[in-house]
mmCIF file of C-alpha atoms in Angstrom:
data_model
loop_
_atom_site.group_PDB
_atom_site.id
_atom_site.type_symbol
_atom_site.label_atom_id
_atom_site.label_comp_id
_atom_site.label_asym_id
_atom_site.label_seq_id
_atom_site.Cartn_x
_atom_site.Cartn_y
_atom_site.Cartn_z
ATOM 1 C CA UNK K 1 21.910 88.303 -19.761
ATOM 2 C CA UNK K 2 20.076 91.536 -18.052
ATOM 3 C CA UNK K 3 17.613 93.523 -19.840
ATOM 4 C CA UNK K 4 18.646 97.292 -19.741
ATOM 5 C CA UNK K 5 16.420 99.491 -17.718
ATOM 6 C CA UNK K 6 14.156 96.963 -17.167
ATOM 7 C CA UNK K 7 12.814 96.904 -13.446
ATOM 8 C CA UNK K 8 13.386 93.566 -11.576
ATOM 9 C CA UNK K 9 12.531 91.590 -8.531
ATOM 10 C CA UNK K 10 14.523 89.322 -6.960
ATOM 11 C CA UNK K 11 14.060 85.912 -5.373
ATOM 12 C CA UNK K 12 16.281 84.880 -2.157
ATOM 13 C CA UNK K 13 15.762 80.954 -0.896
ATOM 14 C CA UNK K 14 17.122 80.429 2.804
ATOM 15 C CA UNK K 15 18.001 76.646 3.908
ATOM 16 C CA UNK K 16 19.622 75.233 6.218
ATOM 17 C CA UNK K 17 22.817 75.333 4.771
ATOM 18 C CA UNK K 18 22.625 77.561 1.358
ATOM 19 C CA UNK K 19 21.213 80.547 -0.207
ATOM 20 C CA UNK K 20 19.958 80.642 -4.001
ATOM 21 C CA UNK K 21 18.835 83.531 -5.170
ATOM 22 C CA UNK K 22 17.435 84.616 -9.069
ATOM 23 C CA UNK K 23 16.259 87.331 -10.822
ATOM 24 C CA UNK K 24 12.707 88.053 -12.322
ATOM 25 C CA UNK K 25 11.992 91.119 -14.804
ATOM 26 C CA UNK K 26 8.610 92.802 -14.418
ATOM 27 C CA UNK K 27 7.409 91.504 -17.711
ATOM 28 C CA UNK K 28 7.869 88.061 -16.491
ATOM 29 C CA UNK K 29 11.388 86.634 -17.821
ATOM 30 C CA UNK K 30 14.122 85.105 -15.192
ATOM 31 C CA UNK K 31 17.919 85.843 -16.162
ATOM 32 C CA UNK K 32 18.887 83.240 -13.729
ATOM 33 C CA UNK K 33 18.672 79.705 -15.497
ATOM 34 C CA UNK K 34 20.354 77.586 -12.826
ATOM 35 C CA UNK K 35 21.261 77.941 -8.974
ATOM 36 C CA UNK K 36 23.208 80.518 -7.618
ATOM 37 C CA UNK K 37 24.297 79.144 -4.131
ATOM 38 C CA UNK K 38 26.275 80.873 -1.193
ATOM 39 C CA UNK K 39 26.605 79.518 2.344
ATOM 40 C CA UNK K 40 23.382 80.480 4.571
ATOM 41 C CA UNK K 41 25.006 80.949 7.732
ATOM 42 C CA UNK K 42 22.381 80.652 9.807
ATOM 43 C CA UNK K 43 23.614 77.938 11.928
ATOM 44 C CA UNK K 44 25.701 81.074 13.335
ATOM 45 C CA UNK K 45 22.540 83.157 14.497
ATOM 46 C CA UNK K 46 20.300 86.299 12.695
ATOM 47 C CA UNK K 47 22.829 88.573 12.464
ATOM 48 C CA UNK K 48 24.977 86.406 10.287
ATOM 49 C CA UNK K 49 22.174 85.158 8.285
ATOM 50 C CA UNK K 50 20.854 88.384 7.184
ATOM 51 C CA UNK K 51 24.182 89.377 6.169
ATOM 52 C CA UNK K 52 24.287 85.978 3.934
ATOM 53 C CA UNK K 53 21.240 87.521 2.575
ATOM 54 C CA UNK K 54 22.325 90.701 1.637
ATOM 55 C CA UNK K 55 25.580 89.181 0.091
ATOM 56 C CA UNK K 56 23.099 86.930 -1.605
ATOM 57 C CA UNK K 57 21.104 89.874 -3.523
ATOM 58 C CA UNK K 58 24.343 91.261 -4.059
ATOM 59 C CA UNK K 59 25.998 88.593 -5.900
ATOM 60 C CA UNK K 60 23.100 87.611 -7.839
ATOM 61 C CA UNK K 61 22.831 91.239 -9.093
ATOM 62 C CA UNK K 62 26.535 91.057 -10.110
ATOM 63 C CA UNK K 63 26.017 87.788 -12.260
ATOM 64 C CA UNK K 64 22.833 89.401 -14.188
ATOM 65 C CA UNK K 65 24.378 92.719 -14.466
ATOM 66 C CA UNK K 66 20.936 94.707 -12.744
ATOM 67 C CA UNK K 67 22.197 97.664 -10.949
ATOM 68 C CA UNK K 68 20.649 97.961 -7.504
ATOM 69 C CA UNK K 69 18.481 100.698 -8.340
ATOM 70 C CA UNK K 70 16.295 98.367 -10.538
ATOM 71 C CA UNK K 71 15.157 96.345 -7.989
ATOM 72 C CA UNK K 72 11.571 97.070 -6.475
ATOM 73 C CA UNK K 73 11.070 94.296 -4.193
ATOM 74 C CA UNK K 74 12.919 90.827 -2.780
ATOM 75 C CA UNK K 75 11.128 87.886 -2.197
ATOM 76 C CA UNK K 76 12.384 85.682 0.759
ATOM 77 C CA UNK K 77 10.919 82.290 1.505
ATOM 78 C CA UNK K 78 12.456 80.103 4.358
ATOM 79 C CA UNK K 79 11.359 76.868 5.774
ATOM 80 C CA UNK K 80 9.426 77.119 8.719
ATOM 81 C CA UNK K 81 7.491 77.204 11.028
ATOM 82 C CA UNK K 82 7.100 80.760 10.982
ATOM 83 C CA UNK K 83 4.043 82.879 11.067
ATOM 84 C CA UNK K 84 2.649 84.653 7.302
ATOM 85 C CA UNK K 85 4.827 87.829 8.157
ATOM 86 C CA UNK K 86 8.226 85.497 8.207
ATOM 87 C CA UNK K 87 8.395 85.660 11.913
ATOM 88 C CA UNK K 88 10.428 82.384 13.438
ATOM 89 C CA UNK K 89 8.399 80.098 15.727
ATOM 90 C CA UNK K 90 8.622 81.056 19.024
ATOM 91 C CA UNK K 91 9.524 77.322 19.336
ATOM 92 C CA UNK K 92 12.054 77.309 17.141
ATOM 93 C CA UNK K 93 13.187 75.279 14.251
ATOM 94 C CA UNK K 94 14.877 72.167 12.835
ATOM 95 C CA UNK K 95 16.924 75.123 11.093
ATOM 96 C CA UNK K 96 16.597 77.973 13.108
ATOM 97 C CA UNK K 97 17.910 75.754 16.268
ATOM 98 C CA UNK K 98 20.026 78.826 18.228
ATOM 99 C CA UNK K 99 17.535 80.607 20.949
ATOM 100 C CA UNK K 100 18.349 83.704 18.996
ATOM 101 C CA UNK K 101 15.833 82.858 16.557
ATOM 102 C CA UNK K 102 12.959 82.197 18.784
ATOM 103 C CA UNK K 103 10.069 84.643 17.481
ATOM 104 C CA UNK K 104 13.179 86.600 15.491
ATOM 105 C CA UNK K 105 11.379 88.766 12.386
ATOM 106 C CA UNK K 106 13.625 87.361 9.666
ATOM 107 C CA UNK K 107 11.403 89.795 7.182
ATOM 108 C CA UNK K 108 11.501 92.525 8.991
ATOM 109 C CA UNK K 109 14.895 92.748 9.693
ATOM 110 C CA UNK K 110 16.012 91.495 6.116
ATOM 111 C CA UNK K 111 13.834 94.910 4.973
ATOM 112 C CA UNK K 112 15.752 96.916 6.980
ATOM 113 C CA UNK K 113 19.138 95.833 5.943
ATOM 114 C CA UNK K 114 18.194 96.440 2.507
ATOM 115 C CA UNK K 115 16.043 99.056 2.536
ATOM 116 C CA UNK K 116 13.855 97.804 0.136
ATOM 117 C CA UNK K 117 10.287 95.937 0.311
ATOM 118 C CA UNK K 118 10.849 92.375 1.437
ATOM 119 C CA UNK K 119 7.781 89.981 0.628
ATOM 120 C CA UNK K 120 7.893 86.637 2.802
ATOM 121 C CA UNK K 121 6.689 83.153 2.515
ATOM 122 C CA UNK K 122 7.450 79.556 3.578
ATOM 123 C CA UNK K 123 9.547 77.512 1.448
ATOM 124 C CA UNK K 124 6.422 74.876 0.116
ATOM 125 C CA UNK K 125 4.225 77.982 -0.303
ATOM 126 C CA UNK K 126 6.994 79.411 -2.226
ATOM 127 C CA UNK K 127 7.364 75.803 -4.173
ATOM 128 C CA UNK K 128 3.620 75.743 -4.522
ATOM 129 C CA UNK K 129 3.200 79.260 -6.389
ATOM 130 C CA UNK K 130 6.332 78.042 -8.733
ATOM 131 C CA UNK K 131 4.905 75.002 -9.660
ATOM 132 C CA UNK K 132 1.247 76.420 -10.375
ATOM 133 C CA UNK K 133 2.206 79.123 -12.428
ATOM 134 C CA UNK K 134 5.123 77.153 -14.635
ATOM 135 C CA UNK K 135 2.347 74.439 -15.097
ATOM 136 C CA UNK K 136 -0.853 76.931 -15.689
ATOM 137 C CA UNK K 137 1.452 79.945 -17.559
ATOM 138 C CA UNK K 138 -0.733 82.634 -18.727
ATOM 139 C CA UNK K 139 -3.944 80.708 -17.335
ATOM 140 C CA UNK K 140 -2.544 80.901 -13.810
ATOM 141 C CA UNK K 141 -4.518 83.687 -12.027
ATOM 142 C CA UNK K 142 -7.631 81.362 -13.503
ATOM 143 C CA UNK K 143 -6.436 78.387 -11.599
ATOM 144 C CA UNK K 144 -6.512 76.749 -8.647
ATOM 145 C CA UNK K 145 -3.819 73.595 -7.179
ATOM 146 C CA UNK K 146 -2.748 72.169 -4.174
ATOM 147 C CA UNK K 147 0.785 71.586 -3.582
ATOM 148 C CA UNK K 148 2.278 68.224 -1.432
ATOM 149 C CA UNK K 149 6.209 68.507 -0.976
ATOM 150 C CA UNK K 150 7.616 65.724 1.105
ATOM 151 C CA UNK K 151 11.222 66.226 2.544
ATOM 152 C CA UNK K 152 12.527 66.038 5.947
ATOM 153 C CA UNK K 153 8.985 66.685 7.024
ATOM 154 C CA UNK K 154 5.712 67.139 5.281
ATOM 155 C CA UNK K 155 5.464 71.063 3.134
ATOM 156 C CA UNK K 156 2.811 72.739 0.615
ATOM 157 C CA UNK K 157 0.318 75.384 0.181
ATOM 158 C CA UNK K 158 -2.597 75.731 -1.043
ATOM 159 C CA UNK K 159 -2.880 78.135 -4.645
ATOM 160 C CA UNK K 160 -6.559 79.947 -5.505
ATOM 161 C CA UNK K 161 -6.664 81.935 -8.679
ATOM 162 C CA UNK K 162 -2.866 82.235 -8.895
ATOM 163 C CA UNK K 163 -2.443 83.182 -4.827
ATOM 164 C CA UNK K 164 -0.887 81.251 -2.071
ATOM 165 C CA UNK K 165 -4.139 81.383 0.086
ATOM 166 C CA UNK K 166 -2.118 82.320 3.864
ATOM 167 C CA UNK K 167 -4.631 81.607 6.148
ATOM 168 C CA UNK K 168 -5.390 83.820 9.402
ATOM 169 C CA UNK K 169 -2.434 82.830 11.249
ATOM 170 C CA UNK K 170 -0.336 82.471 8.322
ATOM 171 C CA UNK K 171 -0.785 78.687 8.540
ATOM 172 C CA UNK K 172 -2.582 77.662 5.653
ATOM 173 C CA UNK K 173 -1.030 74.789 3.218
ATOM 174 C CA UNK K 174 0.079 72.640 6.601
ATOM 175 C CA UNK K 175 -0.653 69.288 5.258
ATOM 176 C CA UNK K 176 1.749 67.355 6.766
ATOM 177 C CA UNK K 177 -0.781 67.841 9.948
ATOM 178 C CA UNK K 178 -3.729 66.839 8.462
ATOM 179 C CA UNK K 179 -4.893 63.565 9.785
ATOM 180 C CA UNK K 180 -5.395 60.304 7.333
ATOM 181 C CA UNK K 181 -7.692 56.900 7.669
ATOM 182 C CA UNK K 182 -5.017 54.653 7.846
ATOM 183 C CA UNK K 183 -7.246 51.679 7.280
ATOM 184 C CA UNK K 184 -5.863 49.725 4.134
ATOM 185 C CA UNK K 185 -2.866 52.053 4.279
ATOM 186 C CA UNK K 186 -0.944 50.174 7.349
ATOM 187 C CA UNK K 187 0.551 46.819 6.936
ATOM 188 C CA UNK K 188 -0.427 43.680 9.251
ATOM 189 C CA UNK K 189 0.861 44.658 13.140
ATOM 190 C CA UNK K 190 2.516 47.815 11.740
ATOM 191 C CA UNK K 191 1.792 50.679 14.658
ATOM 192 C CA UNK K 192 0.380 53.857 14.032
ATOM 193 C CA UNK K 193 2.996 55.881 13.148
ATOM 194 C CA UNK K 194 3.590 58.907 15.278
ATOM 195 C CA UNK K 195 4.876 62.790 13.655
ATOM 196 C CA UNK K 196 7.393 64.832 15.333
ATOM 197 C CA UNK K 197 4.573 66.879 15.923
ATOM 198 C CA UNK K 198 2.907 64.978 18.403
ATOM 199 C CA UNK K 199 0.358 63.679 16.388
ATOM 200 C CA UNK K 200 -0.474 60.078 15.189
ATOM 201 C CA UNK K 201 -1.635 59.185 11.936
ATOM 202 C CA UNK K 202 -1.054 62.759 10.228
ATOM 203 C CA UNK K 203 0.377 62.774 6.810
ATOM 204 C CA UNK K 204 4.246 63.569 8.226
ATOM 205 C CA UNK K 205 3.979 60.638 10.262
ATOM 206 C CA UNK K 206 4.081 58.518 6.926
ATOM 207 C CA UNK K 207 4.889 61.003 3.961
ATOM 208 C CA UNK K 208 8.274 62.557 4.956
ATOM 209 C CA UNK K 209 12.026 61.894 5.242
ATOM 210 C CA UNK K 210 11.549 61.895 9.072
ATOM 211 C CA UNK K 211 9.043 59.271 8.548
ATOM 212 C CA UNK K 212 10.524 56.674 7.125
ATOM 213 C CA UNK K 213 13.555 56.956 9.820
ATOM 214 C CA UNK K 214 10.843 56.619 12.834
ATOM 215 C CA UNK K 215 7.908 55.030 11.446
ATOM 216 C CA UNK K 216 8.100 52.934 8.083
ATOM 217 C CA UNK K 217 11.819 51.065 7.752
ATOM 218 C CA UNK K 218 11.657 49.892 11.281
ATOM 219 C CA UNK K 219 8.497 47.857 10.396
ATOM 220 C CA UNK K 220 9.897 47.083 6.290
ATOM 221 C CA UNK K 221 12.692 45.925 7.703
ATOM 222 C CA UNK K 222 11.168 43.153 10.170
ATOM 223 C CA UNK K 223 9.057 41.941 7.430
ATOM 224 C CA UNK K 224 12.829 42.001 4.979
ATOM 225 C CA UNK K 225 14.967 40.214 6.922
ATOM 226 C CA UNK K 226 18.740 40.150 6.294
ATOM 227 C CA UNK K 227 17.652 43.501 3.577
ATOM 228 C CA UNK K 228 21.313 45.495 3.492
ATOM 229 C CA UNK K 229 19.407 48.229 4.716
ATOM 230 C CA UNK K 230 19.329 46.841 8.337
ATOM 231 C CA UNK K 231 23.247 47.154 8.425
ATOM 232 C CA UNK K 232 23.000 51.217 8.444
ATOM 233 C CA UNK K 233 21.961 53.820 11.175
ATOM 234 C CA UNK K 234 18.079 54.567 10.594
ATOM 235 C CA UNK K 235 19.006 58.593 9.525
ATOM 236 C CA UNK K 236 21.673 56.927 7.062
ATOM 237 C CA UNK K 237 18.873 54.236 5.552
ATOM 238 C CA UNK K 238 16.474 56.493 5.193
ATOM 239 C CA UNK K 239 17.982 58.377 2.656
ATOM 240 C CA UNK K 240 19.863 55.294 0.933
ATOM 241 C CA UNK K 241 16.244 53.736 0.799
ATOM 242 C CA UNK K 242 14.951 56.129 -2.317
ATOM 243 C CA UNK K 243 17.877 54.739 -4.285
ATOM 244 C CA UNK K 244 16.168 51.030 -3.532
ATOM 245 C CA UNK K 245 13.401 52.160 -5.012
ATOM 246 C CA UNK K 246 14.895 53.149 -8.655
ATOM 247 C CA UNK K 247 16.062 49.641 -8.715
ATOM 248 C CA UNK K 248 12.923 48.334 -7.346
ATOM 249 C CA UNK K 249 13.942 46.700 -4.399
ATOM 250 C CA UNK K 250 10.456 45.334 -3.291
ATOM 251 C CA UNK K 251 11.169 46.465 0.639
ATOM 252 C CA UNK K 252 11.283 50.132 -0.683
ATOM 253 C CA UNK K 253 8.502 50.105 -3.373
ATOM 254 C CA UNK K 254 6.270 48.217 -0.158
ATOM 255 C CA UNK K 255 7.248 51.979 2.144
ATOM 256 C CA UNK K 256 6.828 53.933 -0.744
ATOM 257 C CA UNK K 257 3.413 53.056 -1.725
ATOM 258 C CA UNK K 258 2.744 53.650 1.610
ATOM 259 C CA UNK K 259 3.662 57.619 1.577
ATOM 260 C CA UNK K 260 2.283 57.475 -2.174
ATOM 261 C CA UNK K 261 -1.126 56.367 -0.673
ATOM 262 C CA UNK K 262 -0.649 59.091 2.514
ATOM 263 C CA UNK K 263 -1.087 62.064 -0.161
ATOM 264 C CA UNK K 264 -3.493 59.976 -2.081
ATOM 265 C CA UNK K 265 -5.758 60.080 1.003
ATOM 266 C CA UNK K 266 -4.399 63.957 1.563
ATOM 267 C CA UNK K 267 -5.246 65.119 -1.853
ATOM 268 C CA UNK K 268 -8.945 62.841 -1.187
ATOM 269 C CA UNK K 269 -9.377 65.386 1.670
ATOM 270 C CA UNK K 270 -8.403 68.590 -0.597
ATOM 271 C CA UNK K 271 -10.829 67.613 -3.367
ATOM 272 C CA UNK K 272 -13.672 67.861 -1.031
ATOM 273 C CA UNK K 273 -12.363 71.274 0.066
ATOM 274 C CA UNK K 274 -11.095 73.466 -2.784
ATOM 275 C CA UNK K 275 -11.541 70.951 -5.392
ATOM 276 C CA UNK K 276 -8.330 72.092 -7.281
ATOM 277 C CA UNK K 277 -7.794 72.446 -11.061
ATOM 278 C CA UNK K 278 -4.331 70.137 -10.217
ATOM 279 C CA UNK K 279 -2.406 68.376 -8.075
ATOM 280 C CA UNK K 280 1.824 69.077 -7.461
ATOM 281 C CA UNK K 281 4.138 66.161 -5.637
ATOM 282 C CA UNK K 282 7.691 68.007 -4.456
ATOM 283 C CA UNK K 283 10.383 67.157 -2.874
ATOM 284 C CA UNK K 284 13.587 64.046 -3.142
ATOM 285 C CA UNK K 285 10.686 62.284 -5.359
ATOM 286 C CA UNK K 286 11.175 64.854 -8.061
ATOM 287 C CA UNK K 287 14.632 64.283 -8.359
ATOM 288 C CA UNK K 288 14.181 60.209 -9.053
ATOM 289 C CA UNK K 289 14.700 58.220 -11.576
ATOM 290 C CA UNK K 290 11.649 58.851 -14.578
ATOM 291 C CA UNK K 291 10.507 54.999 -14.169
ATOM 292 C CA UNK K 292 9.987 55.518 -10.472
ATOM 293 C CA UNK K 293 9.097 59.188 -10.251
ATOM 294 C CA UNK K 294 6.397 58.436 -12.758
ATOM 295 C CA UNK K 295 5.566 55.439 -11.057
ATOM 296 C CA UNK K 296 5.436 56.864 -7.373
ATOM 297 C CA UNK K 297 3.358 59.853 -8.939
ATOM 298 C CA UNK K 298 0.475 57.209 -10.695
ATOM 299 C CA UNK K 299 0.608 55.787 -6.933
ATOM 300 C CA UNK K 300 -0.262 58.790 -5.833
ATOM 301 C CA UNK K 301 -2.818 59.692 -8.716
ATOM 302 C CA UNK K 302 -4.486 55.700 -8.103
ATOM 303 C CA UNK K 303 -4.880 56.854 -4.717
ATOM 304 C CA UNK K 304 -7.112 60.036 -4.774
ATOM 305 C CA UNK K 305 -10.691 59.655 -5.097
ATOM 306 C CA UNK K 306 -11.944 61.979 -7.083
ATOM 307 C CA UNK K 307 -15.766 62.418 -9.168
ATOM 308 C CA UNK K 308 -16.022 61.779 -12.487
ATOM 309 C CA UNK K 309 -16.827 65.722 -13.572
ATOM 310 C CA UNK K 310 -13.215 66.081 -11.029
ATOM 311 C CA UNK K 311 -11.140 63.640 -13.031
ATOM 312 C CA UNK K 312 -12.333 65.044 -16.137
ATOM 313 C CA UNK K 313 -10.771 68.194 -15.113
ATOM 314 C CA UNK K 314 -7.685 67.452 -12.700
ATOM 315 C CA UNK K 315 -4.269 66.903 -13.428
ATOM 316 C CA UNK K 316 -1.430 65.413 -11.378
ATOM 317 C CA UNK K 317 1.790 67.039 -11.951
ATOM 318 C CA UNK K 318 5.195 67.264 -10.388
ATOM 319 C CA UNK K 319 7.070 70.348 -8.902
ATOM 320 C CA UNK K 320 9.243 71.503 -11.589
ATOM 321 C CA UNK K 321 13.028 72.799 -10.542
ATOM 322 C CA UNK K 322 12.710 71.090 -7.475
ATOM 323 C CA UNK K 323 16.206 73.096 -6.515
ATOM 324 C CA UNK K 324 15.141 76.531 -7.952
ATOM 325 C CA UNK K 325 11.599 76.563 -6.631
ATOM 326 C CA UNK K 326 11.671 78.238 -4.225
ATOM 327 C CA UNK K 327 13.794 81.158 -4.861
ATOM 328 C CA UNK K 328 11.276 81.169 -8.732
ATOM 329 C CA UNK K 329 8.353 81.034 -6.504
ATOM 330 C CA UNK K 330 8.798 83.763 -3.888
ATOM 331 C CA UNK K 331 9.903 85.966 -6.879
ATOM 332 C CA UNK K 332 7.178 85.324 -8.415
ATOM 333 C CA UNK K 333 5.467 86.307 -5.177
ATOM 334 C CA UNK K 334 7.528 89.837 -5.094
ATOM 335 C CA UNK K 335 6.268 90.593 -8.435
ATOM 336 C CA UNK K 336 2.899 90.305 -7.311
ATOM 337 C CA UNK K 337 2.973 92.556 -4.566
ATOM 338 C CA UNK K 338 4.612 94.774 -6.744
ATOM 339 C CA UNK K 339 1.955 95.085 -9.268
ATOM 340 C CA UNK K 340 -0.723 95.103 -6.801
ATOM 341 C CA UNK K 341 -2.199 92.400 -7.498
ATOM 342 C CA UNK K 342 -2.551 92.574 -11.200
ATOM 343 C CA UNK K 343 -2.579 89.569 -13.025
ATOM 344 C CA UNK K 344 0.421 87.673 -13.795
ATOM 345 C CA UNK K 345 2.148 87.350 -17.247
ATOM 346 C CA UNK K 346 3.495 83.964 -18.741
ATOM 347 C CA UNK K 347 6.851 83.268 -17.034
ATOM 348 C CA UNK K 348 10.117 82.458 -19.094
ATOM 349 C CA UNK K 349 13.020 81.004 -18.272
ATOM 350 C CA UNK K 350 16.274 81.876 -19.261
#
């Protein structure tokens, strides 16, 4: 499975509740073909977290057979908010809840548990840089995309010439903040849906797991009555509703062409600013049925104005490895910094 001698980075993905880490060769090739999960621990503060981390590298380095010493770099992406250096909102998290974590350096400190160079991005940046350079291969560092992944809230980045573009702040890529007409896009009486955030009428407040629990099924389900769906606790509906969908129950394909039209308006708005070479959906979507992942992503695709000489060009793809793509993608990111900067090879799996 390893290649002998053959210098590596390595690739660790921090959730809520699991690790996955992989294993990327400088010349491009992954020895990790599936996930390689331990428990995350950070429900039980930094301390224990970083030490998931380390056990992470570890085991992952045991499975592929790399001795330590090969490794130049580990890429960590986590979800956020945290700043472009991986340091933890000052507000906190959905996943980084204890007070311990408040403005905690999760890069920083992973570096110096290791002792090795630790290169940090969010979890949809990290998606984003996976899915543009499986879909672009060798042609990646030539190409541009924009990345929409929709899961308990709103993810993404932003890719130019094969780079997650950061932004000053590290804050680049936030599209589930961007605000949306919502004229057409609302049903009759249906109020303007409000985000977490504070905001009303962003793209969270229609495309995300959150979402539908606050925003959509309350107002599906007055227009469905007696729907089965109005039996359950909103948190439990909302994720029963995707299953709906597959069978195209016409309460759930009425909400989801609603978030399909949200990033049709979103990727409107990124057309007329980096006019990307293509277009990634992420998140529970992926992981559909074909009939209604292809389906929800031609919603999307119906939904995005675009030119002429822009559709000629454009393509609308989903996030491959929804599981994997983050752990692939902030590798992928390691091996960057590691070569300076160089351009990419073609990646291979397996």
């Amino acid at each position: 499975m390893g290649s002998a001698g053959v210098p590596v980075v390595v690739g660790l993905d921090n959730g809520g509740t699991s690790n996955n880490a992989t294993v990327l060769t400088v010349d491009g090739r992954f020895l990790v073909d599936g996930l390689v999960e331990i428990p995350s621990e950070v429900q039980a503060g930094p301390e224990a977290a970083i030490e998931a981390l380390a056990r992470a590298l570890d085991g992952v380095l045991a499975l592929t057979g790399v001795p330590r010493e090969l490794v130049r770099a580990v890429g960590l992406d986590t979800p956020g908010p945290a700043s472009a250096t991986g340091v933890i909102s000052s507000r906190g998290s959905t996943n980084f809840s204890q007070p311990a974590w408040r403005g905690y350096d999760v890069r920083s400190a992973l570096e110096h548990r290791l002792g090795l160079p630790v290169v940090y991005a969010n979890d949809g940046n990290a998606a984003a840089l996976y899915a543009h350079h499986t879909h672009f291969g060798a042609d990646a560092m030539a190409r541009s995309s924009v990345a929409a992944i929709v899961g308990t809230g709103l993810g993404g980045g932003v890719v130019e010439s094969g780079r997650v573009v950061g932004g000053a702040a590290g804050m680049a890529g936030e599209f589930g903040h961007v605000h949306i007409p919502l004229d057409g896009l609302l049903g009759p009486g249906q109020p303007v849906p409000v985000c977490a955030c504070g905001f009303a009428g962003d793209v969270e407040s229609v495309a995300s797991l959150t979402a539908i629990a606050n925003n959509l099924l309350p107002y599906w389900l007055g227009r469905f009555p007696g729907h089965p769906l109005a039996a359950e606790e909103p948190a439990r509906a909302a994720k029963l509703v995707r299953g709906y969908g597959e069978r195209g129950d016409p309460l759930a394909r009425e909400l989801f062409t609603q978030q399909a039209m949200a990033l049709g308006r979103l990727f409107t708005i990124a057309a007329n600013f980096t006019d990307p070479h293509a277009y990634f959906v992420g998140g529970g979507v992926v992981e559909a049925a074909p009939e209604f992942r292809d389906w929800f992503l031609a919603t999307v695709r119906e939904h995005t104005v675009l030119r002429a000489e822009q559709r000629a060009v454009a393509t609308f793809a989903l996030v491959p490895d929804r599981d994997m793509a983050g752990a692939r993608g902030v590798a992928i990111a390691a091996l960057e910094a590691v070569r300076g900067g160089a351009a990419a090879g073609p990646l291979v799996a397996g």
